């Protein structure tokens, strides 16, 4: 997982990466992903988001309900268009 997130960061330079779902049921996994990325970067920081992974790679604010709430919001937007 760390390799995938690392590649995404280098390819797309996102401001934020949110990792959620069943993956975060193991709380140590997010920390291991960050440690893996720091190791791979080897102090190579070409944009500020790479320097502070605490604010770049995060868990979803809505926890396990993120997909459900997002789906409901999306359904409400579609309903407005009809």
PDB file of N, CA and C in Angstrom:
ATOM      1  N   UNK A   1       0.822  -1.180   0.000  1.00  0.00           N
ATOM      2  CA  UNK A   1       0.000   0.000   0.000  1.00  0.00           C
ATOM      3  C   UNK A   1       0.874   1.255   0.000  1.00  0.00           C
ATOM      4  N   UNK A   2       1.951   1.215   0.761  1.00  0.00           N
ATOM      5  CA  UNK A   2       2.848   2.366   0.804  1.00  0.00           C
ATOM      6  C   UNK A   2       3.410   2.688  -0.572  1.00  0.00           C
ATOM      7  N   UNK A   3       3.774   1.656  -1.330  1.00  0.00           N
ATOM      8  CA  UNK A   3       4.312   1.845  -2.674  1.00  0.00           C
ATOM      9  C   UNK A   3       3.279   2.507  -3.586  1.00  0.00           C
ATOM     10  N   UNK A   4       2.029   2.071  -3.488  1.00  0.00           N
ATOM     11  CA  UNK A   4       0.968   2.657  -4.313  1.00  0.00           C
ATOM     12  C   UNK A   4       0.722   4.120  -3.998  1.00  0.00           C
ATOM     13  N   UNK A   5       0.673   4.443  -2.712  1.00  0.00           N
ATOM     14  CA  UNK A   5       0.465   5.832  -2.297  1.00  0.00           C
ATOM     15  C   UNK A   5       1.656   6.689  -2.716  1.00  0.00           C
ATOM     16  N   UNK A   6       2.849   6.145  -2.556  1.00  0.00           N
ATOM     17  CA  UNK A   6       4.076   6.846  -2.960  1.00  0.00           C
ATOM     18  C   UNK A   6       4.044   7.168  -4.453  1.00  0.00           C
ATOM     19  N   UNK A   7       3.693   6.180  -5.277  1.00  0.00           N
ATOM     20  CA  UNK A   7       3.633   6.395  -6.721  1.00  0.00           C
ATOM     21  C   UNK A   7       2.573   7.436  -7.084  1.00  0.00           C
ATOM     22  N   UNK A   8       1.435   7.383  -6.407  1.00  0.00           N
ATOM     23  CA  UNK A   8       0.377   8.354  -6.667  1.00  0.00           C
ATOM     24  C   UNK A   8       0.836   9.766  -6.305  1.00  0.00           C
ATOM     25  N   UNK A   9       1.561   9.890  -5.199  1.00  0.00           N
ATOM     26  CA  UNK A   9       2.053  11.206  -4.783  1.00  0.00           C
ATOM     27  C   UNK A   9       3.024  11.779  -5.809  1.00  0.00           C
ATOM     28  N   UNK A  10       3.933  10.947  -6.298  1.00  0.00           N
ATOM     29  CA  UNK A  10       4.915  11.433  -7.260  1.00  0.00           C
ATOM     30  C   UNK A  10       4.298  11.708  -8.627  1.00  0.00           C
ATOM     31  N   UNK A  11       3.306  10.927  -9.009  1.00  0.00           N
ATOM     32  CA  UNK A  11       2.700  11.085 -10.331  1.00  0.00           C
ATOM     33  C   UNK A  11       1.709  12.246 -10.398  1.00  0.00           C
ATOM     34  N   UNK A  12       0.914  12.436  -9.341  1.00  0.00           N
ATOM     35  CA  UNK A  12      -0.186  13.406  -9.401  1.00  0.00           C
ATOM     36  C   UNK A  12      -0.032  14.595  -8.455  1.00  0.00           C
ATOM     37  N   UNK A  13       0.883  14.538  -7.512  1.00  0.00           N
ATOM     38  CA  UNK A  13       1.104  15.609  -6.538  1.00  0.00           C
ATOM     39  C   UNK A  13      -0.196  16.085  -5.884  1.00  0.00           C
ATOM     40  N   UNK A  14      -0.962  15.164  -5.274  1.00  0.00           N
ATOM     41  CA  UNK A  14      -2.218  15.582  -4.637  1.00  0.00           C
ATOM     42  C   UNK A  14      -1.974  16.376  -3.359  1.00  0.00           C
ATOM     43  N   UNK A  15      -2.931  17.215  -3.014  1.00  0.00           N
ATOM     44  CA  UNK A  15      -2.844  17.956  -1.755  1.00  0.00           C
ATOM     45  C   UNK A  15      -3.129  17.045  -0.560  1.00  0.00           C
ATOM     46  N   UNK A  16      -3.990  16.049  -0.782  1.00  0.00           N
ATOM     47  CA  UNK A  16      -4.399  15.175   0.316  1.00  0.00           C
ATOM     48  C   UNK A  16      -4.741  13.795  -0.234  1.00  0.00           C
ATOM     49  N   UNK A  17      -4.400  12.774   0.528  1.00  0.00           N
ATOM     50  CA  UNK A  17      -4.761  11.395   0.200  1.00  0.00           C
ATOM     51  C   UNK A  17      -5.519  10.843   1.393  1.00  0.00           C
ATOM     52  N   UNK A  18      -6.729  10.374   1.143  1.00  0.00           N
ATOM     53  CA  UNK A  18      -7.566   9.844   2.211  1.00  0.00           C
ATOM     54  C   UNK A  18      -7.630   8.331   2.047  1.00  0.00           C
ATOM     55  N   UNK A  19      -7.189   7.614   3.075  1.00  0.00           N
ATOM     56  CA  UNK A  19      -7.210   6.156   3.062  1.00  0.00           C
ATOM     57  C   UNK A  19      -8.241   5.707   4.079  1.00  0.00           C
ATOM     58  N   UNK A  20      -9.256   5.001   3.621  1.00  0.00           N
ATOM     59  CA  UNK A  20     -10.317   4.611   4.535  1.00  0.00           C
ATOM     60  C   UNK A  20     -10.796   3.201   4.304  1.00  0.00           C
ATOM     61  N   UNK A  21     -11.992   2.938   4.772  1.00  0.00           N
ATOM     62  CA  UNK A  21     -12.582   1.621   4.637  1.00  0.00           C
ATOM     63  C   UNK A  21     -11.991   0.634   5.623  1.00  0.00           C
ATOM     64  N   UNK A  22     -12.048  -0.630   5.258  1.00  0.00           N
ATOM     65  CA  UNK A  22     -11.550  -1.686   6.115  1.00  0.00           C
ATOM     66  C   UNK A  22     -10.061  -1.603   6.374  1.00  0.00           C
ATOM     67  N   UNK A  23      -9.360  -0.900   5.516  1.00  0.00           N
ATOM     68  CA  UNK A  23      -7.913  -0.758   5.669  1.00  0.00           C
ATOM     69  C   UNK A  23      -7.574  -0.156   7.025  1.00  0.00           C
ATOM     70  N   UNK A  24      -8.334   0.816   7.446  1.00  0.00           N
ATOM     71  CA  UNK A  24      -7.991   1.500   8.698  1.00  0.00           C
ATOM     72  C   UNK A  24      -8.554   0.830   9.939  1.00  0.00           C
ATOM     73  N   UNK A  25      -9.163  -0.337   9.787  1.00  0.00           N
ATOM     74  CA  UNK A  25      -9.562  -1.080  10.982  1.00  0.00           C
ATOM     75  C   UNK A  25      -8.328  -1.541  11.749  1.00  0.00           C
ATOM     76  N   UNK A  26      -7.198  -1.600  11.070  1.00  0.00           N
ATOM     77  CA  UNK A  26      -5.924  -1.869  11.726  1.00  0.00           C
ATOM     78  C   UNK A  26      -5.197  -0.533  11.841  1.00  0.00           C
ATOM     79  N   UNK A  27      -5.276   0.074  12.997  1.00  0.00           N
ATOM     80  CA  UNK A  27      -4.809   1.454  13.183  1.00  0.00           C
ATOM     81  C   UNK A  27      -3.328   1.647  12.892  1.00  0.00           C
ATOM     82  N   UNK A  28      -2.515   0.622  13.083  1.00  0.00           N
ATOM     83  CA  UNK A  28      -1.081   0.768  12.844  1.00  0.00           C
ATOM     84  C   UNK A  28      -0.751   0.836  11.358  1.00  0.00           C
ATOM     85  N   UNK A  29      -1.680   0.469  10.495  1.00  0.00           N
ATOM     86  CA  UNK A  29      -1.394   0.421   9.062  1.00  0.00           C
ATOM     87  C   UNK A  29      -1.139   1.815   8.481  1.00  0.00           C
ATOM     88  N   UNK A  30      -1.893   2.809   8.889  1.00  0.00           N
ATOM     89  CA  UNK A  30      -1.694   4.164   8.378  1.00  0.00           C
ATOM     90  C   UNK A  30      -0.299   4.671   8.755  1.00  0.00           C
ATOM     91  N   UNK A  31       0.122   4.401   9.958  1.00  0.00           N
ATOM     92  CA  UNK A  31       1.466   4.795  10.393  1.00  0.00           C
ATOM     93  C   UNK A  31       2.534   4.078   9.569  1.00  0.00           C
ATOM     94  N   UNK A  32       2.337   2.791   9.299  1.00  0.00           N
ATOM     95  CA  UNK A  32       3.308   2.031   8.501  1.00  0.00           C
ATOM     96  C   UNK A  32       3.374   2.542   7.066  1.00  0.00           C
ATOM     97  N   UNK A  33       2.244   2.934   6.516  1.00  0.00           N
ATOM     98  CA  UNK A  33       2.232   3.503   5.164  1.00  0.00           C
ATOM     99  C   UNK A  33       3.055   4.785   5.137  1.00  0.00           C
ATOM    100  N   UNK A  34       2.850   5.647   6.119  1.00  0.00           N
ATOM    101  CA  UNK A  34       3.607   6.902   6.190  1.00  0.00           C
ATOM    102  C   UNK A  34       5.098   6.636   6.359  1.00  0.00           C
ATOM    103  N   UNK A  35       5.447   5.684   7.223  1.00  0.00           N
ATOM    104  CA  UNK A  35       6.857   5.353   7.431  1.00  0.00           C
ATOM    105  C   UNK A  35       7.480   4.822   6.142  1.00  0.00           C
ATOM    106  N   UNK A  36       6.745   3.997   5.414  1.00  0.00           N
ATOM    107  CA  UNK A  36       7.240   3.444   4.160  1.00  0.00           C
ATOM    108  C   UNK A  36       7.490   4.545   3.143  1.00  0.00           C
ATOM    109  N   UNK A  37       6.601   5.509   3.067  1.00  0.00           N
ATOM    110  CA  UNK A  37       6.753   6.611   2.124  1.00  0.00           C
ATOM    111  C   UNK A  37       7.950   7.479   2.506  1.00  0.00           C
ATOM    112  N   UNK A  38       8.111   7.765   3.789  1.00  0.00           N
ATOM    113  CA  UNK A  38       9.262   8.553   4.249  1.00  0.00           C
ATOM    114  C   UNK A  38      10.560   7.850   3.879  1.00  0.00           C
ATOM    115  N   UNK A  39      10.591   6.536   4.061  1.00  0.00           N
ATOM    116  CA  UNK A  39      11.780   5.757   3.700  1.00  0.00           C
ATOM    117  C   UNK A  39      12.051   5.833   2.192  1.00  0.00           C
ATOM    118  N   UNK A  40      11.019   5.699   1.386  1.00  0.00           N
ATOM    119  CA  UNK A  40      11.183   5.740  -0.067  1.00  0.00           C
ATOM    120  C   UNK A  40      11.581   7.130  -0.563  1.00  0.00           C
ATOM    121  N   UNK A  41      11.061   8.171   0.087  1.00  0.00           N
ATOM    122  CA  UNK A  41      11.392   9.534  -0.336  1.00  0.00           C
ATOM    123  C   UNK A  41      12.850   9.868  -0.074  1.00  0.00           C
ATOM    124  N   UNK A  42      13.411   9.314   1.009  1.00  0.00           N
ATOM    125  CA  UNK A  42      14.822   9.518   1.329  1.00  0.00           C
ATOM    126  C   UNK A  42      15.187  11.009   1.327  1.00  0.00           C
ATOM    127  N   UNK A  43      14.371  11.820   2.014  1.00  0.00           N
ATOM    128  CA  UNK A  43      14.558  13.275   2.122  1.00  0.00           C
ATOM    129  C   UNK A  43      14.435  14.018   0.789  1.00  0.00           C
ATOM    130  N   UNK A  44      13.812  13.405  -0.197  1.00  0.00           N
ATOM    131  CA  UNK A  44      13.575  14.076  -1.476  1.00  0.00           C
ATOM    132  C   UNK A  44      12.204  14.733  -1.404  1.00  0.00           C
ATOM    133  N   UNK A  45      12.167  16.018  -1.107  1.00  0.00           N
ATOM    134  CA  UNK A  45      10.896  16.736  -1.030  1.00  0.00           C
ATOM    135  C   UNK A  45      10.898  17.850  -2.052  1.00  0.00           C
ATOM    136  N   UNK A  46      10.097  17.706  -3.056  1.00  0.00           N
ATOM    137  CA  UNK A  46      10.046  18.727  -4.093  1.00  0.00           C
ATOM    138  C   UNK A  46       8.778  19.552  -4.035  1.00  0.00           C
ATOM    139  N   UNK A  47       7.849  19.182  -3.172  1.00  0.00           N
ATOM    140  CA  UNK A  47       6.708  20.056  -2.914  1.00  0.00           C
ATOM    141  C   UNK A  47       6.312  19.906  -1.448  1.00  0.00           C
ATOM    142  N   UNK A  48       5.746  20.938  -0.871  1.00  0.00           N
ATOM    143  CA  UNK A  48       5.536  20.991   0.584  1.00  0.00           C
ATOM    144  C   UNK A  48       4.729  19.836   1.160  1.00  0.00           C
ATOM    145  N   UNK A  49       3.772  19.295   0.408  1.00  0.00           N
ATOM    146  CA  UNK A  49       2.930  18.230   0.935  1.00  0.00           C
ATOM    147  C   UNK A  49       3.740  16.981   1.288  1.00  0.00           C
ATOM    148  N   UNK A  50       4.837  16.763   0.582  1.00  0.00           N
ATOM    149  CA  UNK A  50       5.673  15.606   0.887  1.00  0.00           C
ATOM    150  C   UNK A  50       6.425  15.780   2.205  1.00  0.00           C
ATOM    151  N   UNK A  51       6.668  17.003   2.599  1.00  0.00           N
ATOM    152  CA  UNK A  51       7.419  17.271   3.823  1.00  0.00           C
ATOM    153  C   UNK A  51       6.580  17.000   5.073  1.00  0.00           C
ATOM    154  N   UNK A  52       5.263  17.110   4.973  1.00  0.00           N
ATOM    155  CA  UNK A  52       4.394  16.942   6.135  1.00  0.00           C
ATOM    156  C   UNK A  52       3.320  15.902   5.833  1.00  0.00           C
ATOM    157  N   UNK A  53       3.661  14.639   5.974  1.00  0.00           N
ATOM    158  CA  UNK A  53       2.713  13.572   5.657  1.00  0.00           C
ATOM    159  C   UNK A  53       1.563  13.482   6.648  1.00  0.00           C
ATOM    160  N   UNK A  54       1.706  14.070   7.836  1.00  0.00           N
ATOM    161  CA  UNK A  54       0.620  14.033   8.820  1.00  0.00           C
ATOM    162  C   UNK A  54      -0.638  14.708   8.284  1.00  0.00           C
ATOM    163  N   UNK A  55      -0.472  15.754   7.491  1.00  0.00           N
ATOM    164  CA  UNK A  55      -1.611  16.466   6.929  1.00  0.00           C
ATOM    165  C   UNK A  55      -1.923  16.041   5.504  1.00  0.00           C
ATOM    166  N   UNK A  56      -1.068  15.228   4.904  1.00  0.00           N
ATOM    167  CA  UNK A  56      -1.268  14.811   3.519  1.00  0.00           C
ATOM    168  C   UNK A  56      -1.973  13.467   3.433  1.00  0.00           C
ATOM    169  N   UNK A  57      -1.554  12.500   4.230  1.00  0.00           N
ATOM    170  CA  UNK A  57      -2.161  11.170   4.232  1.00  0.00           C
ATOM    171  C   UNK A  57      -2.980  11.048   5.510  1.00  0.00           C
ATOM    172  N   UNK A  58      -4.306  10.975   5.333  1.00  0.00           N
ATOM    173  CA  UNK A  58      -5.193  11.023   6.495  1.00  0.00           C
ATOM    174  C   UNK A  58      -6.285   9.955   6.397  1.00  0.00           C
ATOM    175  N   UNK A  59      -6.951   9.743   7.507  1.00  0.00           N
ATOM    176  CA  UNK A  59      -8.135   8.888   7.562  1.00  0.00           C
ATOM    177  C   UNK A  59      -9.357   9.745   7.241  1.00  0.00           C
ATOM    178  N   UNK A  60     -10.432   9.148   6.743  1.00  0.00           N
ATOM    179  CA  UNK A  60     -11.629   9.928   6.443  1.00  0.00           C
ATOM    180  C   UNK A  60     -12.257  10.517   7.715  1.00  0.00           C
ATOM    181  N   UNK A  61     -12.685  11.749   7.630  1.00  0.00           N
ATOM    182  CA  UNK A  61     -13.276  12.422   8.786  1.00  0.00           C
ATOM    183  C   UNK A  61     -14.567  11.740   9.242  1.00  0.00           C
ATOM    184  N   UNK A  62     -15.276  11.094   8.320  1.00  0.00           N
ATOM    185  CA  UNK A  62     -16.543  10.443   8.653  1.00  0.00           C
ATOM    186  C   UNK A  62     -16.370   8.979   9.025  1.00  0.00           C
ATOM    187  N   UNK A  63     -15.130   8.508   9.093  1.00  0.00           N
ATOM    188  CA  UNK A  63     -14.866   7.123   9.485  1.00  0.00           C
ATOM    189  C   UNK A  63     -15.495   6.130   8.524  1.00  0.00           C
ATOM    190  N   UNK A  64     -16.099   5.084   9.079  1.00  0.00           N
ATOM    191  CA  UNK A  64     -16.719   4.041   8.266  1.00  0.00           C
ATOM    192  C   UNK A  64     -17.988   4.501   7.554  1.00  0.00           C
ATOM    193  N   UNK A  65     -18.501   5.660   7.917  1.00  0.00           N
ATOM    194  CA  UNK A  65     -19.728   6.163   7.300  1.00  0.00           C
ATOM    195  C   UNK A  65     -19.485   7.028   6.069  1.00  0.00           C
ATOM    196  N   UNK A  66     -18.230   7.225   5.676  1.00  0.00           N
ATOM    197  CA  UNK A  66     -17.904   8.120   4.570  1.00  0.00           C
ATOM    198  C   UNK A  66     -18.585   7.698   3.271  1.00  0.00           C
ATOM    199  N   UNK A  67     -18.539   6.425   2.935  1.00  0.00           N
ATOM    200  CA  UNK A  67     -19.161   5.949   1.690  1.00  0.00           C
ATOM    201  C   UNK A  67     -20.664   6.123   1.699  1.00  0.00           C
ATOM    202  N   UNK A  68     -21.290   5.788   2.803  1.00  0.00           N
ATOM    203  CA  UNK A  68     -22.741   5.903   2.929  1.00  0.00           C
ATOM    204  C   UNK A  68     -23.191   7.355   2.836  1.00  0.00           C
ATOM    205  N   UNK A  69     -22.552   8.227   3.577  1.00  0.00           N
ATOM    206  CA  UNK A  69     -22.931   9.640   3.572  1.00  0.00           C
ATOM    207  C   UNK A  69     -22.636  10.272   2.215  1.00  0.00           C
ATOM    208  N   UNK A  70     -21.494   9.921   1.614  1.00  0.00           N
ATOM    209  CA  UNK A  70     -21.177  10.422   0.281  1.00  0.00           C
ATOM    210  C   UNK A  70     -22.205   9.984  -0.746  1.00  0.00           C
ATOM    211  N   UNK A  71     -22.633   8.726  -0.655  1.00  0.00           N
ATOM    212  CA  UNK A  71     -23.666   8.221  -1.565  1.00  0.00           C
ATOM    213  C   UNK A  71     -24.985   8.949  -1.401  1.00  0.00           C
ATOM    214  N   UNK A  72     -25.361   9.243  -0.166  1.00  0.00           N
ATOM    215  CA  UNK A  72     -26.607   9.980   0.084  1.00  0.00           C
ATOM    216  C   UNK A  72     -26.537  11.407  -0.458  1.00  0.00           C
ATOM    217  N   UNK A  73     -25.396  12.047  -0.289  1.00  0.00           N
ATOM    218  CA  UNK A  73     -25.217  13.406  -0.826  1.00  0.00           C
ATOM    219  C   UNK A  73     -25.293  13.373  -2.344  1.00  0.00           C
ATOM    220  N   UNK A  74     -24.644  12.398  -2.958  1.00  0.00           N
ATOM    221  CA  UNK A  74     -24.665  12.260  -4.413  1.00  0.00           C
ATOM    222  C   UNK A  74     -26.090  12.015  -4.904  1.00  0.00           C
ATOM    223  N   UNK A  75     -26.838  11.156  -4.220  1.00  0.00           N
ATOM    224  CA  UNK A  75     -28.228  10.884  -4.603  1.00  0.00           C
ATOM    225  C   UNK A  75     -29.069  12.148  -4.499  1.00  0.00           C
ATOM    226  N   UNK A  76     -28.830  12.945  -3.463  1.00  0.00           N
ATOM    227  CA  UNK A  76     -29.565  14.203  -3.314  1.00  0.00           C
ATOM    228  C   UNK A  76     -29.264  15.177  -4.437  1.00  0.00           C
ATOM    229  N   UNK A  77     -28.035  15.214  -4.908  1.00  0.00           N
ATOM    230  CA  UNK A  77     -27.668  16.085  -6.026  1.00  0.00           C
ATOM    231  C   UNK A  77     -28.335  15.632  -7.320  1.00  0.00           C
ATOM    232  N   UNK A  78     -28.411  14.333  -7.527  1.00  0.00           N
ATOM    233  CA  UNK A  78     -29.059  13.805  -8.731  1.00  0.00           C
ATOM    234  C   UNK A  78     -30.550  14.120  -8.700  1.00  0.00           C
ATOM    235  N   UNK A  79     -31.157  13.964  -7.531  1.00  0.00           N
ATOM    236  CA  UNK A  79     -32.597  14.221  -7.380  1.00  0.00           C
ATOM    237  C   UNK A  79     -32.928  15.665  -7.719  1.00  0.00           C
ATOM    238  N   UNK A  80     -32.053  16.606  -7.340  1.00  0.00           N
ATOM    239  CA  UNK A  80     -32.271  18.030  -7.633  1.00  0.00           C
ATOM    240  C   UNK A  80     -32.273  18.291  -9.133  1.00  0.00           C
ATOM    241  N   UNK A  81     -31.482  17.531  -9.884  1.00  0.00           N
ATOM    242  CA  UNK A  81     -31.394  17.729 -11.332  1.00  0.00           C
ATOM    243  C   UNK A  81     -32.621  17.195 -12.060  1.00  0.00           C
ATOM    244  N   UNK A  82     -33.322  16.246 -11.448  1.00  0.00           N
ATOM    245  CA  UNK A  82     -34.487  15.651 -12.115  1.00  0.00           C
ATOM    246  C   UNK A  82     -35.672  16.519 -11.977  1.00  0.00           C
TER     247      UNK A  82
END
